[in-house]
PDB file of C-alpha atoms in Angstrom:
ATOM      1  CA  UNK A   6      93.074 135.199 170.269  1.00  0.00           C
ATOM      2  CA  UNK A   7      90.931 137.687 172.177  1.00  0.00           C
ATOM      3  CA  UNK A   8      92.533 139.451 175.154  1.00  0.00           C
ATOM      4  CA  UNK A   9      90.713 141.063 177.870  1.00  0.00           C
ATOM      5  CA  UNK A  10      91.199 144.413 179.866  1.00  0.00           C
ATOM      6  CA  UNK A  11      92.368 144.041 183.359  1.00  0.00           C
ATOM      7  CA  UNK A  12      88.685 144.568 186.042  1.00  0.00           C
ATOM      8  CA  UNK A  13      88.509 143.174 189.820  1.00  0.00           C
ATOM      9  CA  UNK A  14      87.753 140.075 190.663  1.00  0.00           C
ATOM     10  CA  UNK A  15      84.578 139.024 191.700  1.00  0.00           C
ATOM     11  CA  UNK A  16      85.640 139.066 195.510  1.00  0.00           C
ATOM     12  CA  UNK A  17      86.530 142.710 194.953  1.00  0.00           C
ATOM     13  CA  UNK A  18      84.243 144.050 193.442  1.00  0.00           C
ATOM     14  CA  UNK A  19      82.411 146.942 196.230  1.00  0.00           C
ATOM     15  CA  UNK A  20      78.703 147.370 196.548  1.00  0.00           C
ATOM     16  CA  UNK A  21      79.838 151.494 196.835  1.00  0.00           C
ATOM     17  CA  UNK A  22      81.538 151.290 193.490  1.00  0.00           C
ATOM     18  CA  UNK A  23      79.120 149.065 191.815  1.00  0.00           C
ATOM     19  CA  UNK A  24      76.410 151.836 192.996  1.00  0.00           C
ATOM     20  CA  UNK A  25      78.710 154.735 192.062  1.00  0.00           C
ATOM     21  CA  UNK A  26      79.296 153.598 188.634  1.00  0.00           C
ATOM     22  CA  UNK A  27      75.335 153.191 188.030  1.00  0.00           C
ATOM     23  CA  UNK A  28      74.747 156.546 189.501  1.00  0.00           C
ATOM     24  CA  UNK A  29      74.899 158.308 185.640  1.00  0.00           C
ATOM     25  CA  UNK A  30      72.039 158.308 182.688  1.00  0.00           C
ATOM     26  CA  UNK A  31      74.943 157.212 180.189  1.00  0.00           C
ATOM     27  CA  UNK A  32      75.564 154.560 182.406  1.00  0.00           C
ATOM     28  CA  UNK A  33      72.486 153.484 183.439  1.00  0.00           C
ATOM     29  CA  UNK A  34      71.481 153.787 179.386  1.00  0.00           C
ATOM     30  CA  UNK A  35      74.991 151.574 178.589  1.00  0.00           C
ATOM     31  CA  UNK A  36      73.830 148.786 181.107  1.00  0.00           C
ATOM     32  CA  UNK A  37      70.310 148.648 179.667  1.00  0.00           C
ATOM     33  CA  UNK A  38      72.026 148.166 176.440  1.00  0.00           C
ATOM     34  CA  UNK A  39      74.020 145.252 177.451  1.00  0.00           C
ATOM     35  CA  UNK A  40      71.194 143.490 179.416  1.00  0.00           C
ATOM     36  CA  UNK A  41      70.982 141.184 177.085  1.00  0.00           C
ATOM     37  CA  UNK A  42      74.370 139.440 178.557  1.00  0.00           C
ATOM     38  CA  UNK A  43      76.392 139.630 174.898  1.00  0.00           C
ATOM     39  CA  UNK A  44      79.535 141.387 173.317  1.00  0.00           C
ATOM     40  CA  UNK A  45      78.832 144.817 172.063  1.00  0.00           C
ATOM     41  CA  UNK A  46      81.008 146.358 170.075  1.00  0.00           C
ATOM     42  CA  UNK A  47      82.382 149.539 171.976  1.00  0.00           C
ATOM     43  CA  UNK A  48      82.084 152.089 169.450  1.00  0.00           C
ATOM     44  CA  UNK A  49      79.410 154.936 169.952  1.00  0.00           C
ATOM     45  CA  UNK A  50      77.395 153.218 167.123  1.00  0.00           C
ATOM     46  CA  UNK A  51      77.250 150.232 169.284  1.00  0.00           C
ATOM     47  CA  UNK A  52      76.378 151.580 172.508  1.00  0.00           C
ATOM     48  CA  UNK A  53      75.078 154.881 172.176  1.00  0.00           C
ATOM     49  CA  UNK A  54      75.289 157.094 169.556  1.00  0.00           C
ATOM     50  CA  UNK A  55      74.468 160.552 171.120  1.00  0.00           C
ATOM     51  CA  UNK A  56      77.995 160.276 172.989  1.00  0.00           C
ATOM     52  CA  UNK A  57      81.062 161.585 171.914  1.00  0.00           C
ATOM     53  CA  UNK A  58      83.981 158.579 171.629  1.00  0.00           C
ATOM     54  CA  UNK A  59      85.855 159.958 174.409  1.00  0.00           C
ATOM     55  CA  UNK A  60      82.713 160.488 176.572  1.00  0.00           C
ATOM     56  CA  UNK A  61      81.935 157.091 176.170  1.00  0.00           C
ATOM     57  CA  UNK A  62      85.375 155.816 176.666  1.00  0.00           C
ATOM     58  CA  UNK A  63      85.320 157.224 179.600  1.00  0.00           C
ATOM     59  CA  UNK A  64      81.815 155.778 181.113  1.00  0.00           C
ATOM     60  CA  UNK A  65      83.225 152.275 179.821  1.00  0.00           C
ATOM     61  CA  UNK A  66      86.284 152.430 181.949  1.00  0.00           C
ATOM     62  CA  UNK A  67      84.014 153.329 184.823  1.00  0.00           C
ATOM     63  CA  UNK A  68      81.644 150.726 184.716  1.00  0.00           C
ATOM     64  CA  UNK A  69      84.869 147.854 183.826  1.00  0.00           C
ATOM     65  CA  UNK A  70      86.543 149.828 186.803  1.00  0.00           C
ATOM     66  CA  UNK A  71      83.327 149.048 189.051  1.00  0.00           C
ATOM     67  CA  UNK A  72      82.964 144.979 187.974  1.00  0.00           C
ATOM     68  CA  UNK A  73      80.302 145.891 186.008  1.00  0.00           C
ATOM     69  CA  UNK A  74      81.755 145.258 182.619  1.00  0.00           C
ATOM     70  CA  UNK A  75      84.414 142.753 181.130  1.00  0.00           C
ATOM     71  CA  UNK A  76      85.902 144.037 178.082  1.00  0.00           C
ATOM     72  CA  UNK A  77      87.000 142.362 175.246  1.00  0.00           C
ATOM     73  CA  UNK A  78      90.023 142.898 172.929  1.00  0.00           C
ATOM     74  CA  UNK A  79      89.951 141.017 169.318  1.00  0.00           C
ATOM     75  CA  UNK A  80      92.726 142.770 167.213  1.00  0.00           C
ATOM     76  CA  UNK A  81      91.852 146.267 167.093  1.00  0.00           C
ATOM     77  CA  UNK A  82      88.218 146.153 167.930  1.00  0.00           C
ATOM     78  CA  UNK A  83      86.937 146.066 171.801  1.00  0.00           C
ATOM     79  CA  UNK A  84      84.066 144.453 172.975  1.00  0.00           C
ATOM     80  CA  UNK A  85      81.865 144.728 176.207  1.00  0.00           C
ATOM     81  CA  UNK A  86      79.312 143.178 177.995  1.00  0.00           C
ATOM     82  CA  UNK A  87      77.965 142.601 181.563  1.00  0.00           C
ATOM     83  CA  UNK A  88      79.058 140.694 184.353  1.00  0.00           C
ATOM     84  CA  UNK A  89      75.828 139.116 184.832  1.00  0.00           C
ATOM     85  CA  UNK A  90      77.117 136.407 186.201  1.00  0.00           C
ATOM     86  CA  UNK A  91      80.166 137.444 188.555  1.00  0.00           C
ATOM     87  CA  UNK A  92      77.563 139.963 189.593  1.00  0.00           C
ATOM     88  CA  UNK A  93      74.691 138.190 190.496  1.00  0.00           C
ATOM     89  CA  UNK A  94      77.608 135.820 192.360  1.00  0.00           C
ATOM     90  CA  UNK A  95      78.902 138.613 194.906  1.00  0.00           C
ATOM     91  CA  UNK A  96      74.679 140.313 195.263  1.00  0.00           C
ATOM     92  CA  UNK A  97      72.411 138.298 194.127  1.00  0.00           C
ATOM     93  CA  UNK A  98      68.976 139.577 192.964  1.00  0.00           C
ATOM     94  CA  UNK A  99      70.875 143.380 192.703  1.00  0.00           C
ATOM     95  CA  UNK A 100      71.130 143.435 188.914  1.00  0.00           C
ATOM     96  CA  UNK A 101      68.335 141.973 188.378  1.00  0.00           C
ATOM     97  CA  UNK A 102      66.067 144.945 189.940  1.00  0.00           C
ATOM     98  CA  UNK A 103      68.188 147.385 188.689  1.00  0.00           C
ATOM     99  CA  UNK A 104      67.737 146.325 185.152  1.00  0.00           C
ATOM    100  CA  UNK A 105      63.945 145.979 185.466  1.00  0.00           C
ATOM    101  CA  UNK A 106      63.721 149.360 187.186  1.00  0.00           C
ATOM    102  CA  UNK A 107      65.983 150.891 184.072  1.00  0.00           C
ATOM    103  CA  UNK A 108      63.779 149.223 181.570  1.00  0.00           C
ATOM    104  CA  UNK A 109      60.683 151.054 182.745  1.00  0.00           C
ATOM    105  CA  UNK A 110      62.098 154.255 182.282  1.00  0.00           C
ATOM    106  CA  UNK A 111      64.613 153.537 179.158  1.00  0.00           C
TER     107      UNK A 111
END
């Protein structure tokens, strides 16, 4: 049975946060990765490569943090992918031009 890491709700999840969290390449890069609305594995092989595990653990947590992100426990392998929906929920149209702005330069 899959267990999931603790993030806010969709009622608390902050436009200021949401925008802080983006405000990194890695981030921005991780996001463009999981556009696509699916589970990811969290490793750097899954996400991105260049980073070093603890790097990336670290950007993860930031984005979950922010609302961005709901994470995914299945035994001893994590999962991640984006909130699309509790996103476009609290802003609508937000992630939406944020991803399509990413993809032109990633």
């Amino acid at each position: 049975m899959a267990r999931y890491l603790e993030e806010p709700d969709v009622a608390d999840i902050r436009f200021d946060d949401v925008l802080n969290a983006i405000a990194d390449d890695a981030r921005m890069r991780v996001l463009v990765t999981l556009a696509d609305g699916e589970f990811h594995p969290c490793g750097p092989e899954g996400l991105l490569a260049a980073l070093h595990k603890s790097t990336l653990s670290h950007h993860k947590k930031v984005l979950r943090e922010a609302g961005l992100t709901r994470t995914k426990l299945e035994g001893r392998n994590y999962f991640v992918r984006l909130r699309r929906e509790d996103l476009d929920a609290r802003f609508p149209g937000f992630l939406d031009a944020v991803l399509a702005g990413l993809a032109e330069v990633y």
